[in-house]
mmCIF file of C-alpha atoms in Angstrom:
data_model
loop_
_atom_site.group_PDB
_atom_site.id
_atom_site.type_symbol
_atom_site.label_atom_id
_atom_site.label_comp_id
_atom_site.label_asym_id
_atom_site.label_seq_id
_atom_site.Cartn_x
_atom_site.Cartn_y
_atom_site.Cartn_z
ATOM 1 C CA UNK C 1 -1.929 1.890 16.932
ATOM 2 C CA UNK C 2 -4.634 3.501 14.826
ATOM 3 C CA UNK C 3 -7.714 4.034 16.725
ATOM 4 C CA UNK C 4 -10.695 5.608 15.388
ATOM 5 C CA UNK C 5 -11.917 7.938 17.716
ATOM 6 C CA UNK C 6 -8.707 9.675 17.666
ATOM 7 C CA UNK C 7 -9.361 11.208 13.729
ATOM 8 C CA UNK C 8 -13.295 11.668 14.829
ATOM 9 C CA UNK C 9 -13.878 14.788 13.045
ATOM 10 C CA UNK C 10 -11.835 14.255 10.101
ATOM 11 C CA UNK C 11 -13.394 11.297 9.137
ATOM 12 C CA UNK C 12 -16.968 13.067 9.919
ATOM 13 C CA UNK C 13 -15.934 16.250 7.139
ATOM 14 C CA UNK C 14 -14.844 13.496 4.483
ATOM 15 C CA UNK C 15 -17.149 14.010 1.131
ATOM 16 C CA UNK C 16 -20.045 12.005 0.461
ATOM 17 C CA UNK C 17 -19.732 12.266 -3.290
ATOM 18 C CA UNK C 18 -19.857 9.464 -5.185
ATOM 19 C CA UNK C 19 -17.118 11.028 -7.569
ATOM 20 C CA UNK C 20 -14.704 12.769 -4.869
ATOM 21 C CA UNK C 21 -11.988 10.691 -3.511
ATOM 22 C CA UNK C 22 -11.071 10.902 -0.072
ATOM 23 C CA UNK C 23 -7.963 12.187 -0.152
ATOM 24 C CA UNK C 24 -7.323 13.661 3.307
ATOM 25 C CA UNK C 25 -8.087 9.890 4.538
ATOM 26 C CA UNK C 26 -5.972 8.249 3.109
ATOM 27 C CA UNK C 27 -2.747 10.904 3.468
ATOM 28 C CA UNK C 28 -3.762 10.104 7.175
ATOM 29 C CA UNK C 29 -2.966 6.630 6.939
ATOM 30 C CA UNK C 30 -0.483 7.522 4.599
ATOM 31 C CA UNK C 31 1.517 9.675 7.615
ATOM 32 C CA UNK C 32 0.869 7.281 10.315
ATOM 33 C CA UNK C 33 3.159 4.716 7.778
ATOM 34 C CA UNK C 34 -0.003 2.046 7.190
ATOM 35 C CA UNK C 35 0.506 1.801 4.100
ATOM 36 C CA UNK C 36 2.988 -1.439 4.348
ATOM 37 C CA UNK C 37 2.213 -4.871 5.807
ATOM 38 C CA UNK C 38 2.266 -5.826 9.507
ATOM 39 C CA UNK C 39 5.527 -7.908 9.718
ATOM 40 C CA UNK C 40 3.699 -10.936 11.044
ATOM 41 C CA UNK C 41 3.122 -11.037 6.408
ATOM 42 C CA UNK C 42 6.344 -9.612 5.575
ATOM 43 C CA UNK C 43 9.926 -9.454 6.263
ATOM 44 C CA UNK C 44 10.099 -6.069 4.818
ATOM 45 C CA UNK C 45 9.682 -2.453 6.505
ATOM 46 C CA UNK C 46 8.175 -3.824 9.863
ATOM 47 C CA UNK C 47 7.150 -1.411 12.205
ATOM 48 C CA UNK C 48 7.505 -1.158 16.124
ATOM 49 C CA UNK C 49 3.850 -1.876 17.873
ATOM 50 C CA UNK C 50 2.167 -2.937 14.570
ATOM 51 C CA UNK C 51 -1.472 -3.547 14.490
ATOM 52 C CA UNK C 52 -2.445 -7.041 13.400
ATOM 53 C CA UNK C 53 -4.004 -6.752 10.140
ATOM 54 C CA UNK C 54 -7.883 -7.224 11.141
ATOM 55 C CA UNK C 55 -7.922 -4.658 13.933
ATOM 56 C CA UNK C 56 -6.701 -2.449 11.963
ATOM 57 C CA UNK C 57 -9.394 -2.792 8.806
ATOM 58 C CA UNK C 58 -11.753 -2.950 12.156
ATOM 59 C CA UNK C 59 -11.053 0.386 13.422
ATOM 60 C CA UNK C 60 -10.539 2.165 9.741
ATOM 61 C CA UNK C 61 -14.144 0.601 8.922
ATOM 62 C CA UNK C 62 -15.253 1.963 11.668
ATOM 63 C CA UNK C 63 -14.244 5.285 10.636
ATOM 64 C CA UNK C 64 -15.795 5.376 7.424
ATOM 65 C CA UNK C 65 -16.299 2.067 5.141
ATOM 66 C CA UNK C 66 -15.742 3.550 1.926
ATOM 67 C CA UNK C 67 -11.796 4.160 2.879
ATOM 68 C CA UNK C 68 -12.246 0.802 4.160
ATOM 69 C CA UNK C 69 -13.560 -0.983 1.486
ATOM 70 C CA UNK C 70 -10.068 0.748 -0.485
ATOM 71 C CA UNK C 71 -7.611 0.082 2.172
ATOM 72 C CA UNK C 72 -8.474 -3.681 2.407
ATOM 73 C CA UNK C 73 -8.016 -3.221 -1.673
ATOM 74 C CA UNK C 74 -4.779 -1.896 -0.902
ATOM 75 C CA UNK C 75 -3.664 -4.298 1.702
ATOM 76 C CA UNK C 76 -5.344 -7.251 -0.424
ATOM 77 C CA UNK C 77 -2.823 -5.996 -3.315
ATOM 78 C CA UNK C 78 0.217 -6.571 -1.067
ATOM 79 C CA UNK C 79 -0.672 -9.762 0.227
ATOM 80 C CA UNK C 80 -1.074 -10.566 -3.262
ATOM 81 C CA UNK C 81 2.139 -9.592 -4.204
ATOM 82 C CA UNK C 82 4.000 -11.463 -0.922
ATOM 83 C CA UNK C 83 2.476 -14.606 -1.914
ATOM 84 C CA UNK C 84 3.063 -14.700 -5.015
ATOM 85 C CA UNK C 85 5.215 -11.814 -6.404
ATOM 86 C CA UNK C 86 8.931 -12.741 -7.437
ATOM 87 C CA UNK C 87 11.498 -11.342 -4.777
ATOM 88 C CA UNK C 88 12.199 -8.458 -7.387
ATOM 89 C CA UNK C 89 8.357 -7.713 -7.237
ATOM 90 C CA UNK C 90 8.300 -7.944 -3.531
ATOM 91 C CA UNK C 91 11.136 -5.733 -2.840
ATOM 92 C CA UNK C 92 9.928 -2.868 -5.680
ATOM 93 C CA UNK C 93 5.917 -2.953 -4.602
ATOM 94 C CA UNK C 94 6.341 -3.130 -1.172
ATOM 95 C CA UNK C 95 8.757 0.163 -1.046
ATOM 96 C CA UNK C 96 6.601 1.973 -3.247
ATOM 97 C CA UNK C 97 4.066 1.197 -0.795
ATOM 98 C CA UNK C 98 5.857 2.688 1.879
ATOM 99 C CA UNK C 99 6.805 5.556 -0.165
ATOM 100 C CA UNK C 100 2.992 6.194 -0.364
ATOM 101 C CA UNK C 101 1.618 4.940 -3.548
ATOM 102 C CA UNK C 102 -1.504 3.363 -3.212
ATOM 103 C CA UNK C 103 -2.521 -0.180 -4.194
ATOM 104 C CA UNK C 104 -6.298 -2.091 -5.214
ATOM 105 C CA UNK C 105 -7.484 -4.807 -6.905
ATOM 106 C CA UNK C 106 -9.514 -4.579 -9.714
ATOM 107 C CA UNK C 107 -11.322 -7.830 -10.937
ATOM 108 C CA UNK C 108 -15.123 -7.494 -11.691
ATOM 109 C CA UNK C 109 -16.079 -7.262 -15.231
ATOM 110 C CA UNK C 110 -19.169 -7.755 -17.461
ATOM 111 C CA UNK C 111 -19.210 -10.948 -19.776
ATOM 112 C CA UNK C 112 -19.550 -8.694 -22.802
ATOM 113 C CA UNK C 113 -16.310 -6.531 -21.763
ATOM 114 C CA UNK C 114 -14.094 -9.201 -20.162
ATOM 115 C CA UNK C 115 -10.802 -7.848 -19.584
ATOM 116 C CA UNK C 116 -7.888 -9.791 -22.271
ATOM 117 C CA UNK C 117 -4.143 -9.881 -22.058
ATOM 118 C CA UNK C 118 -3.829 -9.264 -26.559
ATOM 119 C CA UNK C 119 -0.325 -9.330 -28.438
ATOM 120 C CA UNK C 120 -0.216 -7.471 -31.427
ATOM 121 C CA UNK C 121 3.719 -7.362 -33.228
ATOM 122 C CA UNK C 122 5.161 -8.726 -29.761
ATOM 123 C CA UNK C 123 3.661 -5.837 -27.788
ATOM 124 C CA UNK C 124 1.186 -6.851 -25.290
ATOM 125 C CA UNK C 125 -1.388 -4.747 -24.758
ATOM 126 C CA UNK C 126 -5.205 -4.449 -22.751
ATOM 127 C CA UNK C 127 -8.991 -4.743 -24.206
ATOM 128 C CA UNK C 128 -11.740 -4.875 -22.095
ATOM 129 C CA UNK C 129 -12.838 -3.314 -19.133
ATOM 130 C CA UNK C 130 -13.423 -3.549 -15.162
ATOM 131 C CA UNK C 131 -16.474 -2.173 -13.608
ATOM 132 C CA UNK C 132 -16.228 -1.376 -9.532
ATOM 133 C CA UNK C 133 -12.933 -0.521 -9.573
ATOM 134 C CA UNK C 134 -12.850 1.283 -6.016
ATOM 135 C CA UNK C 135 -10.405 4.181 -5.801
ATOM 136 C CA UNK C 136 -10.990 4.889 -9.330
ATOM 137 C CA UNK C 137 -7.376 6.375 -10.751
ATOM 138 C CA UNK C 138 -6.100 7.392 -7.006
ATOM 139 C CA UNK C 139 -4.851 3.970 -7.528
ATOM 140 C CA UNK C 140 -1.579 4.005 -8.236
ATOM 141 C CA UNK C 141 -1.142 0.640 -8.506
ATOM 142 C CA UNK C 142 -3.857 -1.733 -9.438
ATOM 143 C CA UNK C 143 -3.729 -5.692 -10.233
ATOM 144 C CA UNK C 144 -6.149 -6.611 -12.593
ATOM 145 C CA UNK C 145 -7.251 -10.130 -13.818
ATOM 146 C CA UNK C 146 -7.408 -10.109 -17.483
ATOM 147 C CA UNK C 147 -8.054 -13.454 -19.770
ATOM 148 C CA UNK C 148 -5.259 -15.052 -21.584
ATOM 149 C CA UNK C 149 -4.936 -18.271 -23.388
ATOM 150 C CA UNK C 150 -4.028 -20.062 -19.865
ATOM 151 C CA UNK C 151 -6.373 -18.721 -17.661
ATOM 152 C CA UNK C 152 -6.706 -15.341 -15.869
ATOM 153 C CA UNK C 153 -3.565 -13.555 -15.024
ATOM 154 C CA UNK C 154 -3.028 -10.904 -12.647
ATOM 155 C CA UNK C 155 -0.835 -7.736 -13.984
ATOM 156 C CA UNK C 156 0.529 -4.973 -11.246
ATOM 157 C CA UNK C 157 -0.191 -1.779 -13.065
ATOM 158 C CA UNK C 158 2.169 0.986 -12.849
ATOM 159 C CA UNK C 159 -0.252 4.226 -13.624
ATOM 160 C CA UNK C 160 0.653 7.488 -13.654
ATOM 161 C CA UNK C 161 -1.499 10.553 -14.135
ATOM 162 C CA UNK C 162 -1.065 10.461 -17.862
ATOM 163 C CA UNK C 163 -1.630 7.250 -18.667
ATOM 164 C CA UNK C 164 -4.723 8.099 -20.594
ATOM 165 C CA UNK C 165 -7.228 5.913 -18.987
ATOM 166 C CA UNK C 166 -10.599 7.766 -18.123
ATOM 167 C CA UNK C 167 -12.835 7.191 -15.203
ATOM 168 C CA UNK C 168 -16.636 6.400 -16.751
ATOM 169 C CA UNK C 169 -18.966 7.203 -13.942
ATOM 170 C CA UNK C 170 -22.336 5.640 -15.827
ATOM 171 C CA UNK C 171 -22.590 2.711 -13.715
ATOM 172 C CA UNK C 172 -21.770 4.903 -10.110
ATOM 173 C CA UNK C 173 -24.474 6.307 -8.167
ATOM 174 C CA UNK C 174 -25.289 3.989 -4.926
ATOM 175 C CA UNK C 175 -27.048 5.056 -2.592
ATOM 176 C CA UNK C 176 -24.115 4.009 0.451
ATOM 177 C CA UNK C 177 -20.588 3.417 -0.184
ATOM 178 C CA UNK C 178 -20.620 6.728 -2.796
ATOM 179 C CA UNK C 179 -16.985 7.620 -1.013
ATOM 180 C CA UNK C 180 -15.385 4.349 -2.410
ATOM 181 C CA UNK C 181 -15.917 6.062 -6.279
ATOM 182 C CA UNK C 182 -15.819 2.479 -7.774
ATOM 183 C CA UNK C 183 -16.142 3.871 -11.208
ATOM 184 C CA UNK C 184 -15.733 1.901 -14.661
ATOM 185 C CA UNK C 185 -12.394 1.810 -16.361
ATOM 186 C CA UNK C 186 -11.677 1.058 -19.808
ATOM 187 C CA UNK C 187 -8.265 -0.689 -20.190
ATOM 188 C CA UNK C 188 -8.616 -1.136 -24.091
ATOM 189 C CA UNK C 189 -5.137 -0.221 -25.896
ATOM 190 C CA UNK C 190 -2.757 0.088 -22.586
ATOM 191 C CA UNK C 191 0.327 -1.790 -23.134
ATOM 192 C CA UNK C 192 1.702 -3.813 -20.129
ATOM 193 C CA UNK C 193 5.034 -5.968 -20.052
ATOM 194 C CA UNK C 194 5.420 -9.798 -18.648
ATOM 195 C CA UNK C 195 7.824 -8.410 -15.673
ATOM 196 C CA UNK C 196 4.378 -7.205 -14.301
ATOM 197 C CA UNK C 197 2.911 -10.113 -14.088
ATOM 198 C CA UNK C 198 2.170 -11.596 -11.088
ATOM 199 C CA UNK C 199 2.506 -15.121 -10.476
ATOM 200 C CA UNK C 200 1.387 -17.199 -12.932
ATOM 201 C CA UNK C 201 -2.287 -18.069 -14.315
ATOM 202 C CA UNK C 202 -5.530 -18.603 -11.806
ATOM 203 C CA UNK C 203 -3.430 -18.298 -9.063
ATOM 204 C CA UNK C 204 -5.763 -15.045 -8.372
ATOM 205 C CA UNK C 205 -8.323 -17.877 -6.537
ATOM 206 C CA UNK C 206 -5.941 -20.217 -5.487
ATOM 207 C CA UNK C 207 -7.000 -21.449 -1.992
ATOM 208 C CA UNK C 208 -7.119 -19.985 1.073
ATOM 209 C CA UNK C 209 -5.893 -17.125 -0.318
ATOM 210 C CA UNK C 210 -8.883 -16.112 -2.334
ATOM 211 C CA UNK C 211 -11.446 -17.222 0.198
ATOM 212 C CA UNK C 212 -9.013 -15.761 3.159
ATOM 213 C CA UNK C 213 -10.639 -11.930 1.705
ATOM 214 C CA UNK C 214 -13.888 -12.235 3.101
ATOM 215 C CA UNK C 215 -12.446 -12.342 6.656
ATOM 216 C CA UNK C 216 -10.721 -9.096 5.662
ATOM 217 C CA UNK C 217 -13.696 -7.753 4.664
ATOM 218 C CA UNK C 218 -15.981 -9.037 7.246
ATOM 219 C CA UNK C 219 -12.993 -7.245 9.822
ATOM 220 C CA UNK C 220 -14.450 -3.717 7.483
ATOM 221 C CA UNK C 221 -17.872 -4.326 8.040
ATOM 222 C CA UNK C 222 -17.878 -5.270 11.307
ATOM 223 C CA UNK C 223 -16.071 -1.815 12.392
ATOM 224 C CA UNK C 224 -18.800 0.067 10.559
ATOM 225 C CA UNK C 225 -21.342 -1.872 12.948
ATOM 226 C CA UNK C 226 -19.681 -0.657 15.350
ATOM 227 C CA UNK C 227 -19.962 3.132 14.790
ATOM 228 C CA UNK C 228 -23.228 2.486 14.839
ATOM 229 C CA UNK C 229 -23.694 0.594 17.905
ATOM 230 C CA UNK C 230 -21.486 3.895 19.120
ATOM 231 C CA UNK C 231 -23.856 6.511 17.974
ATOM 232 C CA UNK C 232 -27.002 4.804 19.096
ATOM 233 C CA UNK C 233 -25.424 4.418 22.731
ATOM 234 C CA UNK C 234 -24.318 8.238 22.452
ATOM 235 C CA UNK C 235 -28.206 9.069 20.936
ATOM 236 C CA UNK C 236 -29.391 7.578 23.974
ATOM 237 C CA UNK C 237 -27.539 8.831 26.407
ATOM 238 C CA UNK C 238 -28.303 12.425 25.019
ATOM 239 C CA UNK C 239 -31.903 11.780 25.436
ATOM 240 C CA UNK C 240 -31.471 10.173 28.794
ATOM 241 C CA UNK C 241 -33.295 6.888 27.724
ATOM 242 C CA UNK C 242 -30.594 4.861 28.833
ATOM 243 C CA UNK C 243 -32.502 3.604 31.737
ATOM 244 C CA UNK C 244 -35.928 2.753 29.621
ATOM 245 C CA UNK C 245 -36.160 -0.864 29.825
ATOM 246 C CA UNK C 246 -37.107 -1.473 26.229
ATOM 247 C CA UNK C 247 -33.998 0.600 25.129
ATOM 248 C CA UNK C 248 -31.811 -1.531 27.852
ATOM 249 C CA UNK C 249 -32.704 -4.300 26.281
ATOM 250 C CA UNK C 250 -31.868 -3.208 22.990
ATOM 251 C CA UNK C 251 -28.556 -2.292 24.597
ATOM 252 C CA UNK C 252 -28.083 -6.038 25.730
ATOM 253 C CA UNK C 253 -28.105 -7.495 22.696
ATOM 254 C CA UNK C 254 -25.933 -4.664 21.108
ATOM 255 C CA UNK C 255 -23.391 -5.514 23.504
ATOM 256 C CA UNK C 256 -23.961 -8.982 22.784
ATOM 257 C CA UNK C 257 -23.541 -8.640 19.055
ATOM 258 C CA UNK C 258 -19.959 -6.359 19.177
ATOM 259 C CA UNK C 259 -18.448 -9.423 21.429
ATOM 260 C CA UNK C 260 -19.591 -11.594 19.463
ATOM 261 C CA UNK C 261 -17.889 -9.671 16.305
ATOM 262 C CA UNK C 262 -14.724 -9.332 19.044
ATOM 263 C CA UNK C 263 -14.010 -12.702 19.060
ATOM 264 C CA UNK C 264 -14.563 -13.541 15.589
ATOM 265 C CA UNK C 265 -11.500 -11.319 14.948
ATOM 266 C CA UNK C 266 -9.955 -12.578 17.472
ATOM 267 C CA UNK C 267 -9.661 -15.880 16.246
ATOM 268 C CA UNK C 268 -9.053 -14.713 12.517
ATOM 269 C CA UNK C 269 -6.131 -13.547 13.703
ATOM 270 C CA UNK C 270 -5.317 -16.780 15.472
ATOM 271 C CA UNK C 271 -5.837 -18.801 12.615
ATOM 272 C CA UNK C 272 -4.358 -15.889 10.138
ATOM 273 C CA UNK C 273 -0.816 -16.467 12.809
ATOM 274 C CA UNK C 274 -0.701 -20.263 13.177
ATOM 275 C CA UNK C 275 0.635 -22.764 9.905
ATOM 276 C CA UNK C 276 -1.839 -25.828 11.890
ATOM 277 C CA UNK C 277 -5.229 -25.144 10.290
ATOM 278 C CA UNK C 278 -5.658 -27.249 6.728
ATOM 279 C CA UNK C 279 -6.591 -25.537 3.575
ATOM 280 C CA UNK C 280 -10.097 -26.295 3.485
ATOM 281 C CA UNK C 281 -10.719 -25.664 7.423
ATOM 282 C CA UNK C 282 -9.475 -21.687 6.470
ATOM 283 C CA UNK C 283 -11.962 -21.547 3.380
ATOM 284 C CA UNK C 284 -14.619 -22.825 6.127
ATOM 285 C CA UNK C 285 -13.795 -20.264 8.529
ATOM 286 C CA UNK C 286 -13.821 -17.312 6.373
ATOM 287 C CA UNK C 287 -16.815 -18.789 4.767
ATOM 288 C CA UNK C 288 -18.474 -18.981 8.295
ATOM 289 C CA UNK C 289 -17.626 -15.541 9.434
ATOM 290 C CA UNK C 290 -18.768 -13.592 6.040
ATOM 291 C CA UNK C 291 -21.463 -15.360 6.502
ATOM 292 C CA UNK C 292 -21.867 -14.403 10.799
ATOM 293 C CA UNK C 293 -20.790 -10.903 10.171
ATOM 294 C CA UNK C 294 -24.189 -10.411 7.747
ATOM 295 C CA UNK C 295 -26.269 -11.644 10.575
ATOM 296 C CA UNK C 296 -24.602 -9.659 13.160
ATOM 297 C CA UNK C 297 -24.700 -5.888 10.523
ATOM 298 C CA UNK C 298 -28.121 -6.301 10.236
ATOM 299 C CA UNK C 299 -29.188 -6.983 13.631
ATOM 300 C CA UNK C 300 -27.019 -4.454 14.561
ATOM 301 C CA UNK C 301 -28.295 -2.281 11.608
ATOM 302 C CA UNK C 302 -32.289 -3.065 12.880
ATOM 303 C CA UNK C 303 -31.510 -2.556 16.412
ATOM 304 C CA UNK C 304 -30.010 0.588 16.298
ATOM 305 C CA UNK C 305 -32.926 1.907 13.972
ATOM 306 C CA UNK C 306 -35.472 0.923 16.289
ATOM 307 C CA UNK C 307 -34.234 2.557 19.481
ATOM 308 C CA UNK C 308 -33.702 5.945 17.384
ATOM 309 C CA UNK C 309 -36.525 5.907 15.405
ATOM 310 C CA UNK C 310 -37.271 8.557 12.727
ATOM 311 C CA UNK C 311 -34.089 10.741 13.735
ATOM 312 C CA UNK C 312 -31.626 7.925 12.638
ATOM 313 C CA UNK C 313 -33.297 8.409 9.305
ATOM 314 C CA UNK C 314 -32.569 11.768 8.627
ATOM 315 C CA UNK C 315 -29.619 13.248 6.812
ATOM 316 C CA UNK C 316 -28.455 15.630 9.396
ATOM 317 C CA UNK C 317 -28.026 12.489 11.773
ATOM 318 C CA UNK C 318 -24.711 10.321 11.791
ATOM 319 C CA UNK C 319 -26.751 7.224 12.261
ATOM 320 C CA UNK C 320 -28.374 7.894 8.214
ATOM 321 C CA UNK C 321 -24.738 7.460 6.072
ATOM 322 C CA UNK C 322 -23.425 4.561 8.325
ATOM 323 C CA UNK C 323 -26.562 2.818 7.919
ATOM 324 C CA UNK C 324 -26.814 3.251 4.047
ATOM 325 C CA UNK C 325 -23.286 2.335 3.795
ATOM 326 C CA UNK C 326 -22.991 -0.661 5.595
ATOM 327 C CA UNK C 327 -26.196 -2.260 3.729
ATOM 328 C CA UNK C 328 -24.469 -1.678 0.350
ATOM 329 C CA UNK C 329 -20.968 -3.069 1.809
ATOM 330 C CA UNK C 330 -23.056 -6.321 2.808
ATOM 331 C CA UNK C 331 -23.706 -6.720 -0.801
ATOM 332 C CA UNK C 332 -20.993 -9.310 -1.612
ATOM 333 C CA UNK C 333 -20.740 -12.107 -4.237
ATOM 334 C CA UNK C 334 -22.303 -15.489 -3.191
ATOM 335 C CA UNK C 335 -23.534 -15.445 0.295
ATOM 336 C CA UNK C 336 -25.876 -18.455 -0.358
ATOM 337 C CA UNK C 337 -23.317 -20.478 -1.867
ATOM 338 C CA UNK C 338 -20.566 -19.666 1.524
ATOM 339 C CA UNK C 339 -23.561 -20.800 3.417
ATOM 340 C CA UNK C 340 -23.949 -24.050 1.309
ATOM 341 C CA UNK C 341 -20.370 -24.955 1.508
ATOM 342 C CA UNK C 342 -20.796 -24.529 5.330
ATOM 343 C CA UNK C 343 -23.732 -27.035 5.489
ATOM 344 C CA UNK C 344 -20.990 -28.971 2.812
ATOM 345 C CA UNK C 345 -17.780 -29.022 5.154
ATOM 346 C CA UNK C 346 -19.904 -29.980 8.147
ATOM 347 C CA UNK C 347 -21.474 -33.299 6.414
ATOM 348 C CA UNK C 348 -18.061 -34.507 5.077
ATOM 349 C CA UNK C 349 -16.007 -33.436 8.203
ATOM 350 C CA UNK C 350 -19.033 -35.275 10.673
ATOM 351 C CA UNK C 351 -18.983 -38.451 8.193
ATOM 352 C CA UNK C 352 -15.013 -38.668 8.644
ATOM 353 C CA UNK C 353 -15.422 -38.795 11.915
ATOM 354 C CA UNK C 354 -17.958 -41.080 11.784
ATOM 355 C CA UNK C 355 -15.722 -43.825 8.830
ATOM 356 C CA UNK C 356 -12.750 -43.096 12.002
ATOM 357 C CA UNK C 357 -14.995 -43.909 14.995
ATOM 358 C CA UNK C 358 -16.500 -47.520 13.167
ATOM 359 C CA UNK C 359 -12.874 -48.098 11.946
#
């Protein structure tokens, strides 16, 4: 069981470098075999005492959120490929996997670059680019989406250090998150064969599948709140203002919040483990805990700031990089629009009830 206050001080000496990869991170989780599925997704290389899936992106967010935010890529790429990889695909991927190549997903783009699947004298080849592409090339094995005459298709990449793709760093300089180097990549020219295809076109955002992410993610961000519920406790006690009544208070609702975030994951992983919940009641949930876990970060987030004060703000203290990296992490696509097809699911699931109970 991974655990993150058992790799304290490595995590705390990982680079904060928005261009160096952390490497000694990820040969961590690479040693302690988490590189492969839980076997409650896949049949293949299960594991005695595995860790369901969103305690584990839990505790590795809570150890730093840029390896999180690229080990839920990885583990994103898997599931990918176990729902909807051939069994040739499945068998290949997920031993490389536990061999120790790493795995993302790569599918933001700008509408003036879009990423399209081209055949030129029956080769098919890339042009276009991605922009975000976390990992940068310490992804060994990235799915992109690109555009084809059918829709989007996703295509396993099999990169090597020579494959002549550059990293373009113009569009990278966050201020939180700078760990994740989610640099731009320019795919123009590289050939790729149909055997690498995976599954067949849109399926990238077939439901609950594409929806199902933002639990994942949520489980990420929700560790990093966490930490910092962690260090403001540990601030406190080192000052000895445990006992103010102001800061107790503050403590409260801490406390409050991290249950709270407990048993969100705790159901996740109910719902994640049982075949009774319909499509659209999974795209509901995930829609309603992305959509929780942004309230809960930034209480958490405004809390913690107020019973440190001016020290959390300072770059010598561990509150300062936690902070700054969980508000960029909260930055996903289309938080409005989960919210609205909360409000959306809750009218036409109350007005069923209400046709059944006049029936």
């Amino acid at each position: 069981m991974f655990k993150a206050y058992n790799y304290d001080s490595l995590f705390r000496e990982l680079s904060d470098h928005p261009r160096i990869f952390p490497k000694e991170a990820f040969q961590l989780l690479k040693n302690l075999g988490l590189f492969t599925l839980p076997h409650s997704h896949s049949g293949l290389f299960q594991t005695e005492g595995f860790q369901n899936i969103f305690d584990l992106l839990f505790e590795v967010g809570k150890s730093d959120l840029s390896v999180g935010r690229i080990f839920e890529g990885h583990l994103n790429a898997l599931l990918l490929i176990d729902t909807f990889g051939t069994s040739n695909q499945k068998e290949k991927f997920h031993g490389e996997a536990a061999d120790g190549k790493l795995f993302g997903i790569w599918n933001t783009e700008r509408s003036f670059e879009k990423l399209n699947l081209k055949k030129s004298d029956s080769i098919l080849h890339l042009k276009g680019a991605k922009i975000f592409c976390s990992g940068a090339l310490n992804i060994d094995r990235p799915i992109v989406t690109a555009t084809t005459a059918t829709g989007l298709q996703m295509i396993i990449l099999e990169l090597e250090r020579n494959s002549g793709l550059e990293e373009d760093w113009s569009l990278w300089n966050p201020t939180g998150m700078r760990a994740s180097v989610s640099c731009r990549i320019d795919f123009t020219g590289l050939k790729v064969c149909e055997g690498n295809f995976l599954g067949i076109a849109n399926d990238y955002y077939k439901e609950p599948h594409f929806s199902w992410g933002g639990v994942r993610f949520s489980a990420v961000q929700l560790g990093g709140a966490k930490a910092i519920v962690d260090i403001t406790v540990a601030h406190l006690q080192k000052l000895k203002r445990t006992q103010d009544p102001y800061q107790k208070m503050r403590l409260g609702k801490l406390s409050i919040l991290m249950e709270t975030a407990n048993l969100c994951l705790q159901r996740a992983n109910a719902i994640d483990n049982s075949k009774e919940h319909s499509k659209n009641y999974k795209i509901n949930f995930a829609n309603m805990m992305r959509t929780l876990t942004v309230d809960i970060c930034e209480e958490t987030i405004r809390l913690a700031e107020k019973s440190i004060g001016i020290q959390g703000m300072m770059q010598s203290h561990p509150l300062e990089k936690k902070v700054r990296d969980l508000r960029v992490y909260l930055k996903q696509a289309g938080p409005d629009y989960a919210l609205a097809n909360i409000g959306d699911y809750t009218a036409k699931t109350k007005a069923k009830s209400c046709l059944k109970e006049n029936v």
